[in-house]
Coordinates of C-alpha atoms and ligand atoms in Angstrom, one line a residue:
X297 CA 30.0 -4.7 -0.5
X298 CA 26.8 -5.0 0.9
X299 CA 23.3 -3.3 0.0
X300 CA 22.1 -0.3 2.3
X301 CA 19.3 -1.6 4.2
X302 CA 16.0 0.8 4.0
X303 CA 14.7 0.8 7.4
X304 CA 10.8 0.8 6.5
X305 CA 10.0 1.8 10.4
X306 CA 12.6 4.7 10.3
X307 CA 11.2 6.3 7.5
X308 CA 7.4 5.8 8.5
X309 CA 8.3 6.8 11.7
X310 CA 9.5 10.2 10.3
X311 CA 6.5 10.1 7.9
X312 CA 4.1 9.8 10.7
X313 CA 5.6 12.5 12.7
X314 CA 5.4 14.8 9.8
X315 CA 1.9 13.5 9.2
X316 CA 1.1 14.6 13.1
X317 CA 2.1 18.0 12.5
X318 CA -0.2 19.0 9.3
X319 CA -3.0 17.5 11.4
X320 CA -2.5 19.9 14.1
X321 CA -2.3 22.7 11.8
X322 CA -5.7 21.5 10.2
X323 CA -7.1 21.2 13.8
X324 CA -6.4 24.4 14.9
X325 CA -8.3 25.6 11.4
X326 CA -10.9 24.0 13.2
X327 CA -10.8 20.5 11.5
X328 CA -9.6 16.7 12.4
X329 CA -9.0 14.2 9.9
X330 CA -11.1 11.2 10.3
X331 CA -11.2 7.7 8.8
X332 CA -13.7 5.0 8.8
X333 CA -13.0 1.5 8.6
X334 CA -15.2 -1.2 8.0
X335 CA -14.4 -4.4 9.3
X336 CA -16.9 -7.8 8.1
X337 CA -16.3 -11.0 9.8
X338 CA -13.8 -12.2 12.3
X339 CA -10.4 -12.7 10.0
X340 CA -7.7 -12.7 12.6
X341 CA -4.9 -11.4 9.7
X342 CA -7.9 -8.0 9.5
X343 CA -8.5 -7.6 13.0
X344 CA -4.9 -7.4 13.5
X345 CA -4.4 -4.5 10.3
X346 CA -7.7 -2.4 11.6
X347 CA -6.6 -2.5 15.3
X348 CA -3.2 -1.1 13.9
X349 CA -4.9 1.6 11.6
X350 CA -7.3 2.9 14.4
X351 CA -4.0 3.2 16.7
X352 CA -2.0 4.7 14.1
X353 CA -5.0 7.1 13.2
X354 CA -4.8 8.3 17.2
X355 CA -1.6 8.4 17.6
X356 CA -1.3 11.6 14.8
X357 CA -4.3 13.0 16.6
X358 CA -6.7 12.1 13.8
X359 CA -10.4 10.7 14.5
X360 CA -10.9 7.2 14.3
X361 CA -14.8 5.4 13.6
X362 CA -14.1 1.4 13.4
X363 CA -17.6 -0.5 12.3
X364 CA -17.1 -3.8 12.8
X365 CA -20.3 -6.0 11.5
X366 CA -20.8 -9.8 11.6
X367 CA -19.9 -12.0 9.2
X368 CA -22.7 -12.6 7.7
X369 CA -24.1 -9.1 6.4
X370 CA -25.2 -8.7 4.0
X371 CA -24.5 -6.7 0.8
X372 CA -27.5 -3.8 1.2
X373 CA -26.4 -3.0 4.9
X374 CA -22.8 -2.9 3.7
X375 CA -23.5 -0.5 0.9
X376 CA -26.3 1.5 3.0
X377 CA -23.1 2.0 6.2
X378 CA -21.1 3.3 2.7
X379 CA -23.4 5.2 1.6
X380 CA -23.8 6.9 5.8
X381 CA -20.1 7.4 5.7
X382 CA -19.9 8.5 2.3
X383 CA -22.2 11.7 3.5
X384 CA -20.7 12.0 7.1
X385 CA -18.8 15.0 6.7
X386 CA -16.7 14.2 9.8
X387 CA -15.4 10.9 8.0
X388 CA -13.0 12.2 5.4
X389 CA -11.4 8.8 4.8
X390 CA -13.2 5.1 4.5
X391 CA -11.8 1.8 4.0
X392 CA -13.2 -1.1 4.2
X393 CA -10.9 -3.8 5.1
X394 CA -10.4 -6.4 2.3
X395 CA -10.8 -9.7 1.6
X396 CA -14.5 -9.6 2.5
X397 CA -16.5 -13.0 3.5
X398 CA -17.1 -14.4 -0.2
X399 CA -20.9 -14.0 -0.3
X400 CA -20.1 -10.3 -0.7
X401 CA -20.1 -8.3 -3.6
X402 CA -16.1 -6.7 -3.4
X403 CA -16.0 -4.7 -7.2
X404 CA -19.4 -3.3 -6.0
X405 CA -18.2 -2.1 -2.2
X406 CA -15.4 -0.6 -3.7
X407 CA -17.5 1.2 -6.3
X408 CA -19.4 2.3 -3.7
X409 CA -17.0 4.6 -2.1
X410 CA -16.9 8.2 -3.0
X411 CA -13.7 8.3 -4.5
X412 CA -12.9 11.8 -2.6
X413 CA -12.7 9.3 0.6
X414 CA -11.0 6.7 -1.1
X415 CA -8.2 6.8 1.0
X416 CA -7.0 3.1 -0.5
X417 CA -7.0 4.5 -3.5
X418 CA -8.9 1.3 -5.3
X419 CA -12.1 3.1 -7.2
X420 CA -11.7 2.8 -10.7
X421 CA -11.9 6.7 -10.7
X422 CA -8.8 7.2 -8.5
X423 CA -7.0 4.1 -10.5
X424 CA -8.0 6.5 -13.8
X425 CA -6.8 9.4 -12.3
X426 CA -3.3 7.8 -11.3
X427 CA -3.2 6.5 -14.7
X428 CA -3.6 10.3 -16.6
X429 CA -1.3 12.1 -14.1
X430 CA -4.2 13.9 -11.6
X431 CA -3.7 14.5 -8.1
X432 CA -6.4 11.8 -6.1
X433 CA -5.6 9.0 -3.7
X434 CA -2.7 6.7 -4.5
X435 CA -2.5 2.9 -3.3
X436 CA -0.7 3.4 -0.3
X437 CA 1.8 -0.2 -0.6
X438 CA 3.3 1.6 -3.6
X439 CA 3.1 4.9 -2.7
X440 CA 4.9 3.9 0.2
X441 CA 7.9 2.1 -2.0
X442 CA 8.3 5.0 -3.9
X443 CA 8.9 7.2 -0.8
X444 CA 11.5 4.3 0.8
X445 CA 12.9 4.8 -3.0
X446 CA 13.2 8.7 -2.8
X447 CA 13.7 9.3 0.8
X448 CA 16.7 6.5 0.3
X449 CA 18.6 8.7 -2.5
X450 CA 17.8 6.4 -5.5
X451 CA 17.7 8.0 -8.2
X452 CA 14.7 6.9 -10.3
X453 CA 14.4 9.4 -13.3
X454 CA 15.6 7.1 -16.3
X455 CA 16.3 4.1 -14.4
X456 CA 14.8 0.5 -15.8
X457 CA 12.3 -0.3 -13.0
X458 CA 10.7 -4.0 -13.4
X459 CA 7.6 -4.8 -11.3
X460 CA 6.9 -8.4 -10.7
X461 CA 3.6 -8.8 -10.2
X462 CA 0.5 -6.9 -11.9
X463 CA -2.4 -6.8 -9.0
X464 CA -4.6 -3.8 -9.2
X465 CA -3.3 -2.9 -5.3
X466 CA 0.4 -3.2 -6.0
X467 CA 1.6 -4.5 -9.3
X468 CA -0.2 -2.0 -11.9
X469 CA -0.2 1.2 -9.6
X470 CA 3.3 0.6 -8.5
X471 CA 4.2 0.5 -11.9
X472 CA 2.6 3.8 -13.0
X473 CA 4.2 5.3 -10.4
X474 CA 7.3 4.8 -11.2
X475 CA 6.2 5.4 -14.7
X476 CA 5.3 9.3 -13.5
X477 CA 8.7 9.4 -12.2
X478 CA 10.7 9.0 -15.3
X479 CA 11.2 5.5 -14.6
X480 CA 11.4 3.0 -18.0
X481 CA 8.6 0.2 -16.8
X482 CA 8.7 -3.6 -17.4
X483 CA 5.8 -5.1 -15.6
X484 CA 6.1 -9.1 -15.2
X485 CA 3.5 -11.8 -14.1
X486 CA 2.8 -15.9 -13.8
X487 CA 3.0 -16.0 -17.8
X488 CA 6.3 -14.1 -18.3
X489 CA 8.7 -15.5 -20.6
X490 CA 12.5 -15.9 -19.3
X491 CA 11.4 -13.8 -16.1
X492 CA 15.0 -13.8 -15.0
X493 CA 16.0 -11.9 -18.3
X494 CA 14.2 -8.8 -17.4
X495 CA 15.3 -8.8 -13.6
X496 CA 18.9 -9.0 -14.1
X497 CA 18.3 -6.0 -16.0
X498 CA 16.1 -3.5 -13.6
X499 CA 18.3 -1.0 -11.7
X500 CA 14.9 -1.5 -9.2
X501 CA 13.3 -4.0 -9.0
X502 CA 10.1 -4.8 -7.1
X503 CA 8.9 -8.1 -5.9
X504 CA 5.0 -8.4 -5.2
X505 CA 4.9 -11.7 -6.1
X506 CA 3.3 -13.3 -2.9
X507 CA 6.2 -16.3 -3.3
X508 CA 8.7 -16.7 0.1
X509 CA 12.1 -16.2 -1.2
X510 CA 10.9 -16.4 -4.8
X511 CA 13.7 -13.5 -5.9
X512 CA 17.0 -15.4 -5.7
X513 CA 20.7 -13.5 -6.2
X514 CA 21.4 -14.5 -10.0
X515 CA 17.9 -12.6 -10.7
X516 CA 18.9 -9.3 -9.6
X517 CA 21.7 -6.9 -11.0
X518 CA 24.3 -5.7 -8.8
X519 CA 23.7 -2.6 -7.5
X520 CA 20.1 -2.7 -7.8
X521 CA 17.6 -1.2 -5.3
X522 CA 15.3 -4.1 -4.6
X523 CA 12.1 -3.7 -3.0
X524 CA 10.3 -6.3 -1.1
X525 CA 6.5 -5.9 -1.1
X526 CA 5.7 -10.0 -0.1
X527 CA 4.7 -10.8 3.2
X528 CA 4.7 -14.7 3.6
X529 CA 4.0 -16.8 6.5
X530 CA 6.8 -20.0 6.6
X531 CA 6.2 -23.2 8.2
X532 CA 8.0 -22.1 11.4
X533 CA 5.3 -18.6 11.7
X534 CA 8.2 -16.3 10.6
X535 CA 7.5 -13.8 8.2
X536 CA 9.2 -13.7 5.3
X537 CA 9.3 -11.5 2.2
X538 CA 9.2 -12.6 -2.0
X539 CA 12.9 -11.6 -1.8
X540 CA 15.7 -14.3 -0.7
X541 CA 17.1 -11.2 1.6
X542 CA 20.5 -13.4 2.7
X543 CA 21.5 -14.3 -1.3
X544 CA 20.6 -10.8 -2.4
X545 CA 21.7 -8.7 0.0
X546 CA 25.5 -9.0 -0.8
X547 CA 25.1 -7.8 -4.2
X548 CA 22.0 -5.3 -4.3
X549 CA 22.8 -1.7 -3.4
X550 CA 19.6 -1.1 -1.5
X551 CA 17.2 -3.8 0.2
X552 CA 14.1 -3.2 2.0
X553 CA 14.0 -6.0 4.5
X554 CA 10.2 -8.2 5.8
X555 CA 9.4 -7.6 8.3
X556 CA 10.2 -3.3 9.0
X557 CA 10.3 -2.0 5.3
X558 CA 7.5 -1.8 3.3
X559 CA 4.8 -3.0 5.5
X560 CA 5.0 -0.1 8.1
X561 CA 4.9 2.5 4.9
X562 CA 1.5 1.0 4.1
X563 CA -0.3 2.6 7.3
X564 CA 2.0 6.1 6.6
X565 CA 0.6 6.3 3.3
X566 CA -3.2 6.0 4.6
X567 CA -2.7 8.5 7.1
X568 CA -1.2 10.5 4.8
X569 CA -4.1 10.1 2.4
X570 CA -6.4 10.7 5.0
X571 CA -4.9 13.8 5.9
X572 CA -4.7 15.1 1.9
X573 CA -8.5 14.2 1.5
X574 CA -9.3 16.3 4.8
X575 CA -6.9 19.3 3.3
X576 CA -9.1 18.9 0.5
X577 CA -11.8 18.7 1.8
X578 CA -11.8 21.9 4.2
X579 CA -10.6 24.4 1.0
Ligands
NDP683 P1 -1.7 -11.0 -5.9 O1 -1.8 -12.5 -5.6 O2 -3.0 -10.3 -6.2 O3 -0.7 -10.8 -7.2 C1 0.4 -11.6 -7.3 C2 1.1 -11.3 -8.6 O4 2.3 -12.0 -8.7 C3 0.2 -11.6 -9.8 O5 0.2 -10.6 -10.7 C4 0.9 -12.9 -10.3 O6 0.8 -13.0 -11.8 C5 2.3 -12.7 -10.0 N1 3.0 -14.0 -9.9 C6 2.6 -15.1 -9.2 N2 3.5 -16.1 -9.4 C7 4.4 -15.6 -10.2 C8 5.6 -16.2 -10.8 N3 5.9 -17.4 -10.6 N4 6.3 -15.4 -11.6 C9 6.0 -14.1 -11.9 N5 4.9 -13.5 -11.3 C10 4.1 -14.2 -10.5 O7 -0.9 -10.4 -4.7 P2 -0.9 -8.9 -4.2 O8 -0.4 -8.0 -5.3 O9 -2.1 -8.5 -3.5 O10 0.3 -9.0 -3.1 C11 1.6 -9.5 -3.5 C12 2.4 -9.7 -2.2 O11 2.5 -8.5 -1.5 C13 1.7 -10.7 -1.2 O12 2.7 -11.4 -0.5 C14 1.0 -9.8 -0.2 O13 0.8 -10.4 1.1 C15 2.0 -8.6 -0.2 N6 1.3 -7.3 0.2 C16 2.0 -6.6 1.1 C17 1.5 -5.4 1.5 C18 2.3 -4.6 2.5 O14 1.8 -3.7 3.1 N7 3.6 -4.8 2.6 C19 0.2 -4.9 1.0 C20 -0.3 -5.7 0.0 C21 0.2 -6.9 -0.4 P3 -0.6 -13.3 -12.5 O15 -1.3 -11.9 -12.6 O16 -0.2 -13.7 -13.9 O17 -1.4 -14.3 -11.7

């Protein structure tokens, strides 16, 4: 048998619309939801995620300020634009759109935002607060698996999760996540021991490795619901995820596929944050 495929643009699709209708309940209390992104330098992967956030950010009626500055800024304009945004009160989100050209400070920038717009959920403050179980932004790339996760039937509370990989934007959030939702949580990395060992024994698994293909069938346990965060460019320009989705498909019993399954959940959840820090912030 093979694994139930998680349509990723299904599900954000339904996310967004959900999404669309708060905000017009918010507007008609006489406030829209706006996000700020800051764009520095001429990246063609970033260009291509902010055009895609500002469009997203219209289409569920929200307001939408994109700053785009050259790439060489530098670091006090950047914090004083943060610092603008931070006391706009018609911005209740701001990004600003990682990497940043190397001359730039990132820990700093990121400090920099007041963690009440922090719709990325990366300040050390809202990292804390998803740590000690309080409400504040979450990452959105694993906020978003754990919504393909629920919204998919799997049943998390008890199940032996294992995250490969241990970033501070996937990895370690991911894992407290799934922490908070009764899951028992093996994170693994570049120095893990006998990797495969604690893969063949996760009833989810999930992959943000950054390695095409890297997750091969005789790692994964059948029935598993495997989750694909990778997004890697091949030699041809495909797209390809961290999971080998031919070998592991026949014996997982849920797959998120790349491209159209996590990626697409990414944007959701910043709208959705977006919208909660506006909720929050009109109260
Ligand atoms: P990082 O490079 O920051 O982290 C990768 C992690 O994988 C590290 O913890 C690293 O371990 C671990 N790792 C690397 N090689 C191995 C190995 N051989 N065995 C076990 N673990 C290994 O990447 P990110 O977390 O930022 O992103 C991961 C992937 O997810 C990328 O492909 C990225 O493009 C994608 N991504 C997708 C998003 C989406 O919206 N779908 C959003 C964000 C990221 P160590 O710490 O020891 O170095």
């Amino acid at each position: 048998m093979s694994a139930i495929r998680i349509d990723g643009k299904q599900i954000s699709q339904q996310i967004r619309s959900e999404i669309a209708e708060r905000v017009a309940v918010l507007k008609q209390k006489g406030v829209t939801p706006g996000l700020a992104v800051i764009l520095v330098g001429e990246d063609p992967a970033s260009q291509v995620y902010v055009r895609n956030k500002e469009r997203a950010c219209i289409q569920a009626g929200m307001a939408s300020r994109v700053i785009r500055l050259p790439e060489d800024t530098p670091q006090e304009s950047l914090m004083a634009l943060i610092d603008e945004i931070n006391r706009d009160e018609k911005m209740h989100g701001l990004l600003v759109q990682l990497p940043l050209p190397a001359h730039l400070d990132e820990a700093q920038v990121l400090k920099a935002i007041d963690p009440k717009k922090d719709v990325d959920g990366f300040h050390a403050i809202n990292a804390g607060a998803l740590m000690n179980g309080e409400k504040a932004p979450v990452a959105c790339t694993p906020q978003g698996c754990i919504e393909l996760l629920k919204r998919s039937g799997v049943e998390l509370c008890g199940a032996n999760a294992v995250v490969v990989g241990r970033s501070n934007i996937v990895g370690k959030p991911m894992a407290m996540l799934l922490l908070r939702e009764n899951c028992t949580v093996t994170i693994c990395h570049s120095k893990t021991r006998n990797l495969k060992e604690f893969t063949q024994k996760a009833d989810v698994l999930v992959a943000a490795i950054g390695r095409p293909k890297f997750i091969t069938a005789d790692m994964v346990k059948p029935g598993a619901a495997v989750i694909d965060v990778g997004i890697n460019r091949l030699a041809d320009g495909k797209l390809c995820g961290d999971v080998d989705y031919e070998q592991v498909e026949p014996i997982a019993g849920w797959i998120t596929p790349v491209p159209g399954g996590v990626g697409p959940m990414t944007i959701a959840m910043l709208l959705k944050n977006t919208l909660e820090a506006a909720e929050r912030h009109g109260r």
